[in-house]
mmCIF file of the N, C-alpha and C atoms, coordinates in Angstrom:
data_MODEL
# 
_entry.id   MODEL 
# 
loop_
_atom_site.group_PDB 
_atom_site.id 
_atom_site.type_symbol 
_atom_site.label_atom_id 
_atom_site.label_alt_id 
_atom_site.label_comp_id 
_atom_site.label_asym_id 
_atom_site.label_entity_id 
_atom_site.label_seq_id 
_atom_site.pdbx_PDB_ins_code 
_atom_site.Cartn_x 
_atom_site.Cartn_y 
_atom_site.Cartn_z 
_atom_site.occupancy 
_atom_site.B_iso_or_equiv 
_atom_site.pdbx_formal_charge 
_atom_site.auth_seq_id 
_atom_site.auth_comp_id 
_atom_site.auth_asym_id 
_atom_site.auth_atom_id 
_atom_site.pdbx_PDB_model_num 
ATOM 1   N N  . MET A 1 1  ? 0.843   -1.178 0.000  1.00 0.00 ? 1  MET A N  1 
ATOM 2   C CA . MET A 1 1  ? 0.000   0.000  0.000  1.00 0.00 ? 1  MET A CA 1 
ATOM 3   C C  . MET A 1 1  ? 0.888   1.240  0.000  1.00 0.00 ? 1  MET A C  1 
ATOM 4   N N  . THR A 1 2  ? 0.562   2.176  -0.853 1.00 0.00 ? 2  THR A N  1 
ATOM 5   C CA . THR A 1 2  ? 1.295   3.426  -0.951 1.00 0.00 ? 2  THR A CA 1 
ATOM 6   C C  . THR A 1 2  ? 0.668   4.459  -0.028 1.00 0.00 ? 2  THR A C  1 
ATOM 7   N N  . THR A 1 3  ? 1.502   5.169  0.702  1.00 0.00 ? 3  THR A N  1 
ATOM 8   C CA . THR A 1 3  ? 1.020   6.240  1.564  1.00 0.00 ? 3  THR A CA 1 
ATOM 9   C C  . THR A 1 3  ? 1.179   7.564  0.837  1.00 0.00 ? 3  THR A C  1 
ATOM 10  N N  . ILE A 1 4  ? 0.102   8.341  0.822  1.00 0.00 ? 4  ILE A N  1 
ATOM 11  C CA . ILE A 1 4  ? 0.121   9.663  0.202  1.00 0.00 ? 4  ILE A CA 1 
ATOM 12  C C  . ILE A 1 4  ? -0.288  10.680 1.261  1.00 0.00 ? 4  ILE A C  1 
ATOM 13  N N  . ASN A 1 5  ? 0.524   11.687 1.468  1.00 0.00 ? 5  ASN A N  1 
ATOM 14  C CA . ASN A 1 5  ? 0.209   12.748 2.418  1.00 0.00 ? 5  ASN A CA 1 
ATOM 15  C C  . ASN A 1 5  ? -0.364  13.937 1.665  1.00 0.00 ? 5  ASN A C  1 
ATOM 16  N N  . ILE A 1 6  ? -1.497  14.436 2.143  1.00 0.00 ? 6  ILE A N  1 
ATOM 17  C CA . ILE A 1 6  ? -2.097  15.631 1.554  1.00 0.00 ? 6  ILE A CA 1 
ATOM 18  C C  . ILE A 1 6  ? -2.454  16.593 2.674  1.00 0.00 ? 6  ILE A C  1 
ATOM 19  N N  . GLY A 1 7  ? -2.608  17.840 2.331  1.00 0.00 ? 7  GLY A N  1 
ATOM 20  C CA . GLY A 1 7  ? -3.047  18.848 3.283  1.00 0.00 ? 7  GLY A CA 1 
ATOM 21  C C  . GLY A 1 7  ? -4.335  19.482 2.797  1.00 0.00 ? 7  GLY A C  1 
ATOM 22  N N  . ILE A 1 8  ? -5.276  19.670 3.702  1.00 0.00 ? 8  ILE A N  1 
ATOM 23  C CA . ILE A 1 8  ? -6.542  20.318 3.359  1.00 0.00 ? 8  ILE A CA 1 
ATOM 24  C C  . ILE A 1 8  ? -6.661  21.546 4.248  1.00 0.00 ? 8  ILE A C  1 
ATOM 25  N N  . VAL A 1 9  ? -6.666  22.713 3.617  1.00 0.00 ? 9  VAL A N  1 
ATOM 26  C CA . VAL A 1 9  ? -6.688  23.979 4.341  1.00 0.00 ? 9  VAL A CA 1 
ATOM 27  C C  . VAL A 1 9  ? -7.862  24.804 3.850  1.00 0.00 ? 9  VAL A C  1 
ATOM 28  N N  . ALA A 1 10 ? -8.647  25.332 4.784  1.00 0.00 ? 10 ALA A N  1 
ATOM 29  C CA . ALA A 1 10 ? -9.781  26.189 4.426  1.00 0.00 ? 10 ALA A CA 1 
ATOM 30  C C  . ALA A 1 10 ? -10.254 26.920 5.675  1.00 0.00 ? 10 ALA A C  1 
ATOM 31  N N  . HIS A 1 11 ? -11.164 27.838 5.473  1.00 0.00 ? 11 HIS A N  1 
ATOM 32  C CA . HIS A 1 11 ? -11.751 28.577 6.583  1.00 0.00 ? 11 HIS A CA 1 
ATOM 33  C C  . HIS A 1 11 ? -12.630 27.658 7.427  1.00 0.00 ? 11 HIS A C  1 
ATOM 34  N N  . VAL A 1 12 ? -13.019 28.156 8.580  1.00 0.00 ? 12 VAL A N  1 
ATOM 35  C CA . VAL A 1 12 ? -13.919 27.427 9.473  1.00 0.00 ? 12 VAL A CA 1 
ATOM 36  C C  . VAL A 1 12 ? -15.223 27.111 8.743  1.00 0.00 ? 12 VAL A C  1 
ATOM 37  N N  . ASP A 1 13 ? -15.769 25.939 8.991  1.00 0.00 ? 13 ASP A N  1 
ATOM 38  C CA . ASP A 1 13 ? -17.049 25.496 8.411  1.00 0.00 ? 13 ASP A CA 1 
ATOM 39  C C  . ASP A 1 13 ? -17.041 25.437 6.884  1.00 0.00 ? 13 ASP A C  1 
ATOM 40  N N  . ALA A 1 14 ? -15.882 25.148 6.306  1.00 0.00 ? 14 ALA A N  1 
ATOM 41  C CA . ALA A 1 14 ? -15.794 25.072 4.845  1.00 0.00 ? 14 ALA A CA 1 
ATOM 42  C C  . ALA A 1 14 ? -15.992 23.654 4.318  1.00 0.00 ? 14 ALA A C  1 
ATOM 43  N N  . GLY A 1 15 ? -16.067 22.662 5.215  1.00 0.00 ? 15 GLY A N  1 
ATOM 44  C CA . GLY A 1 15 ? -16.296 21.287 4.786  1.00 0.00 ? 15 GLY A CA 1 
ATOM 45  C C  . GLY A 1 15 ? -15.054 20.413 4.748  1.00 0.00 ? 15 GLY A C  1 
ATOM 46  N N  . LYS A 1 16 ? -14.004 20.811 5.461  1.00 0.00 ? 16 LYS A N  1 
ATOM 47  C CA . LYS A 1 16 ? -12.759 20.040 5.461  1.00 0.00 ? 16 LYS A CA 1 
ATOM 48  C C  . LYS A 1 16 ? -12.963 18.630 5.998  1.00 0.00 ? 16 LYS A C  1 
ATOM 49  N N  . THR A 1 17 ? -13.654 18.508 7.108  1.00 0.00 ? 17 THR A N  1 
ATOM 50  C CA . THR A 1 17 ? -13.882 17.192 7.707  1.00 0.00 ? 17 THR A CA 1 
ATOM 51  C C  . THR A 1 17 ? -14.767 16.335 6.821  1.00 0.00 ? 17 THR A C  1 
ATOM 52  N N  . SER A 1 18 ? -15.813 16.917 6.269  1.00 0.00 ? 18 SER A N  1 
ATOM 53  C CA . SER A 1 18 ? -16.709 16.171 5.378  1.00 0.00 ? 18 SER A CA 1 
ATOM 54  C C  . SER A 1 18 ? -15.964 15.685 4.138  1.00 0.00 ? 18 SER A C  1 
ATOM 55  N N  . LEU A 1 19 ? -15.125 16.540 3.574  1.00 0.00 ? 19 LEU A N  1 
ATOM 56  C CA . LEU A 1 19 ? -14.332 16.159 2.410  1.00 0.00 ? 19 LEU A CA 1 
ATOM 57  C C  . LEU A 1 19 ? -13.380 15.018 2.760  1.00 0.00 ? 19 LEU A C  1 
ATOM 58  N N  . THR A 1 20 ? -12.700 15.145 3.888  1.00 0.00 ? 20 THR A N  1 
ATOM 59  C CA . THR A 1 20 ? -11.759 14.115 4.315  1.00 0.00 ? 20 THR A CA 1 
ATOM 60  C C  . THR A 1 20 ? -12.463 12.786 4.556  1.00 0.00 ? 20 THR A C  1 
ATOM 61  N N  . GLU A 1 21 ? -13.615 12.823 5.220  1.00 0.00 ? 21 GLU A N  1 
ATOM 62  C CA . GLU A 1 21 ? -14.402 11.601 5.448  1.00 0.00 ? 21 GLU A CA 1 
ATOM 63  C C  . GLU A 1 21 ? -14.769 10.942 4.126  1.00 0.00 ? 21 GLU A C  1 
ATOM 64  N N  . ARG A 1 22 ? -15.211 11.731 3.151  1.00 0.00 ? 22 ARG A N  1 
ATOM 65  C CA . ARG A 1 22 ? -15.621 11.186 1.854  1.00 0.00 ? 22 ARG A CA 1 
ATOM 66  C C  . ARG A 1 22 ? -14.428 10.570 1.127  1.00 0.00 ? 22 ARG A C  1 
ATOM 67  N N  . ILE A 1 23 ? -13.271 11.223 1.184  1.00 0.00 ? 23 ILE A N  1 
ATOM 68  C CA . ILE A 1 23 ? -12.068 10.671 0.548  1.00 0.00 ? 23 ILE A CA 1 
ATOM 69  C C  . ILE A 1 23 ? -11.706 9.334  1.186  1.00 0.00 ? 23 ILE A C  1 
ATOM 70  N N  . LEU A 1 24 ? -11.720 9.276  2.511  1.00 0.00 ? 24 LEU A N  1 
ATOM 71  C CA . LEU A 1 24 ? -11.397 8.025  3.205  1.00 0.00 ? 24 LEU A CA 1 
ATOM 72  C C  . LEU A 1 24 ? -12.405 6.934  2.889  1.00 0.00 ? 24 LEU A C  1 
ATOM 73  N N  . TYR A 1 25 ? -13.673 7.295  2.787  1.00 0.00 ? 25 TYR A N  1 
ATOM 74  C CA . TYR A 1 25 ? -14.715 6.330  2.447  1.00 0.00 ? 25 TYR A CA 1 
ATOM 75  C C  . TYR A 1 25 ? -14.539 5.805  1.019  1.00 0.00 ? 25 TYR A C  1 
ATOM 76  N N  . GLU A 1 26 ? -14.328 6.695  0.087  1.00 0.00 ? 26 GLU A N  1 
ATOM 77  C CA . GLU A 1 26 ? -14.199 6.303  -1.323 1.00 0.00 ? 26 GLU A CA 1 
ATOM 78  C C  . GLU A 1 26 ? -12.949 5.463  -1.590 1.00 0.00 ? 26 GLU A C  1 
ATOM 79  N N  . THR A 1 27 ? -11.938 5.586  -0.740 1.00 0.00 ? 27 THR A N  1 
ATOM 80  C CA . THR A 1 27 ? -10.722 4.788  -0.898 1.00 0.00 ? 27 THR A CA 1 
ATOM 81  C C  . THR A 1 27 ? -10.722 3.565  0.014  1.00 0.00 ? 27 THR A C  1 
ATOM 82  N N  . ASN A 1 28 ? -11.887 3.256  0.592  1.00 0.00 ? 28 ASN A N  1 
ATOM 83  C CA . ASN A 1 28 ? -12.087 2.064  1.433  1.00 0.00 ? 28 ASN A CA 1 
ATOM 84  C C  . ASN A 1 28 ? -11.217 2.026  2.682  1.00 0.00 ? 28 ASN A C  1 
ATOM 85  N N  . VAL A 1 29 ? -10.882 3.192  3.215  1.00 0.00 ? 29 VAL A N  1 
ATOM 86  C CA . VAL A 1 29 ? -10.138 3.256  4.466  1.00 0.00 ? 29 VAL A CA 1 
ATOM 87  C C  . VAL A 1 29 ? -11.105 3.171  5.645  1.00 0.00 ? 29 VAL A C  1 
ATOM 88  N N  . ILE A 1 30 ? -12.294 3.773  5.507  1.00 0.00 ? 30 ILE A N  1 
ATOM 89  C CA . ILE A 1 30 ? -13.341 3.668  6.524  1.00 0.00 ? 30 ILE A CA 1 
ATOM 90  C C  . ILE A 1 30 ? -14.577 3.048  5.888  1.00 0.00 ? 30 ILE A C  1 
ATOM 91  N N  . LYS A 1 31 ? -15.445 2.439  6.726  1.00 0.00 ? 31 LYS A N  1 
ATOM 92  C CA . LYS A 1 31 ? -16.604 1.708  6.204  1.00 0.00 ? 31 LYS A CA 1 
ATOM 93  C C  . LYS A 1 31 ? -17.854 2.554  6.054  1.00 0.00 ? 31 LYS A C  1 
ATOM 94  N N  . GLU A 1 32 ? -17.947 3.663  6.777  1.00 0.00 ? 32 GLU A N  1 
ATOM 95  C CA . GLU A 1 32 ? -19.101 4.548  6.623  1.00 0.00 ? 32 GLU A CA 1 
ATOM 96  C C  . GLU A 1 32 ? -18.694 5.986  6.884  1.00 0.00 ? 32 GLU A C  1 
ATOM 97  N N  . VAL A 1 33 ? -19.404 6.889  6.247  1.00 0.00 ? 33 VAL A N  1 
ATOM 98  C CA . VAL A 1 33 ? -19.121 8.316  6.388  1.00 0.00 ? 33 VAL A CA 1 
ATOM 99  C C  . VAL A 1 33 ? -19.823 8.827  7.636  1.00 0.00 ? 33 VAL A C  1 
ATOM 100 N N  . GLY A 1 34 ? -19.077 9.508  8.505  1.00 0.00 ? 34 GLY A N  1 
ATOM 101 C CA . GLY A 1 34 ? -19.664 10.084 9.704  1.00 0.00 ? 34 GLY A CA 1 
ATOM 102 C C  . GLY A 1 34 ? -20.286 11.443 9.424  1.00 0.00 ? 34 GLY A C  1 
ATOM 103 N N  . ARG A 1 35 ? -20.887 12.008 10.471 1.00 0.00 ? 35 ARG A N  1 
ATOM 104 C CA . ARG A 1 35 ? -21.506 13.332 10.366 1.00 0.00 ? 35 ARG A CA 1 
ATOM 105 C C  . ARG A 1 35 ? -20.924 14.236 11.446 1.00 0.00 ? 35 ARG A C  1 
ATOM 106 N N  . VAL A 1 36 ? -20.549 15.431 11.039 1.00 0.00 ? 36 VAL A N  1 
ATOM 107 C CA . VAL A 1 36 ? -19.976 16.387 11.981 1.00 0.00 ? 36 VAL A CA 1 
ATOM 108 C C  . VAL A 1 36 ? -20.996 16.758 13.047 1.00 0.00 ? 36 VAL A C  1 
ATOM 109 N N  . ASP A 1 37 ? -22.240 17.021 12.647 1.00 0.00 ? 37 ASP A N  1 
ATOM 110 C CA . ASP A 1 37 ? -23.258 17.465 13.604 1.00 0.00 ? 37 ASP A CA 1 
ATOM 111 C C  . ASP A 1 37 ? -23.657 16.392 14.613 1.00 0.00 ? 37 ASP A C  1 
ATOM 112 N N  . SER A 1 38 ? -23.433 15.125 14.306 1.00 0.00 ? 38 SER A N  1 
ATOM 113 C CA . SER A 1 38 ? -23.760 14.067 15.268 1.00 0.00 ? 38 SER A CA 1 
ATOM 114 C C  . SER A 1 38 ? -22.514 13.576 16.003 1.00 0.00 ? 38 SER A C  1 
ATOM 115 N N  . GLY A 1 39 ? -21.352 14.097 15.632 1.00 0.00 ? 39 GLY A N  1 
ATOM 116 C CA . GLY A 1 39 ? -20.108 13.741 16.312 1.00 0.00 ? 39 GLY A CA 1 
ATOM 117 C C  . GLY A 1 39 ? -19.548 12.381 15.929 1.00 0.00 ? 39 GLY A C  1 
ATOM 118 N N  . SER A 1 40 ? -19.961 11.846 14.793 1.00 0.00 ? 40 SER A N  1 
ATOM 119 C CA . SER A 1 40 ? -19.504 10.507 14.400 1.00 0.00 ? 40 SER A CA 1 
ATOM 120 C C  . SER A 1 40 ? -18.344 10.529 13.401 1.00 0.00 ? 40 SER A C  1 
ATOM 121 N N  . THR A 1 41 ? -17.703 11.673 13.249 1.00 0.00 ? 41 THR A N  1 
ATOM 122 C CA . THR A 1 41 ? -16.570 11.752 12.323 1.00 0.00 ? 41 THR A CA 1 
ATOM 123 C C  . THR A 1 41 ? -15.299 11.320 12.996 1.00 0.00 ? 41 THR A C  1 
# 
């Protein structure tokens, strides 16, 4: 497995966590996408 380091920088409430969750989900690193408002990220 190849490790790739990326940086995600944006203003507050710009969707950084949601984007990161989706990337991890789409690459099969996590099994389900969490939600920031429910604290499951």
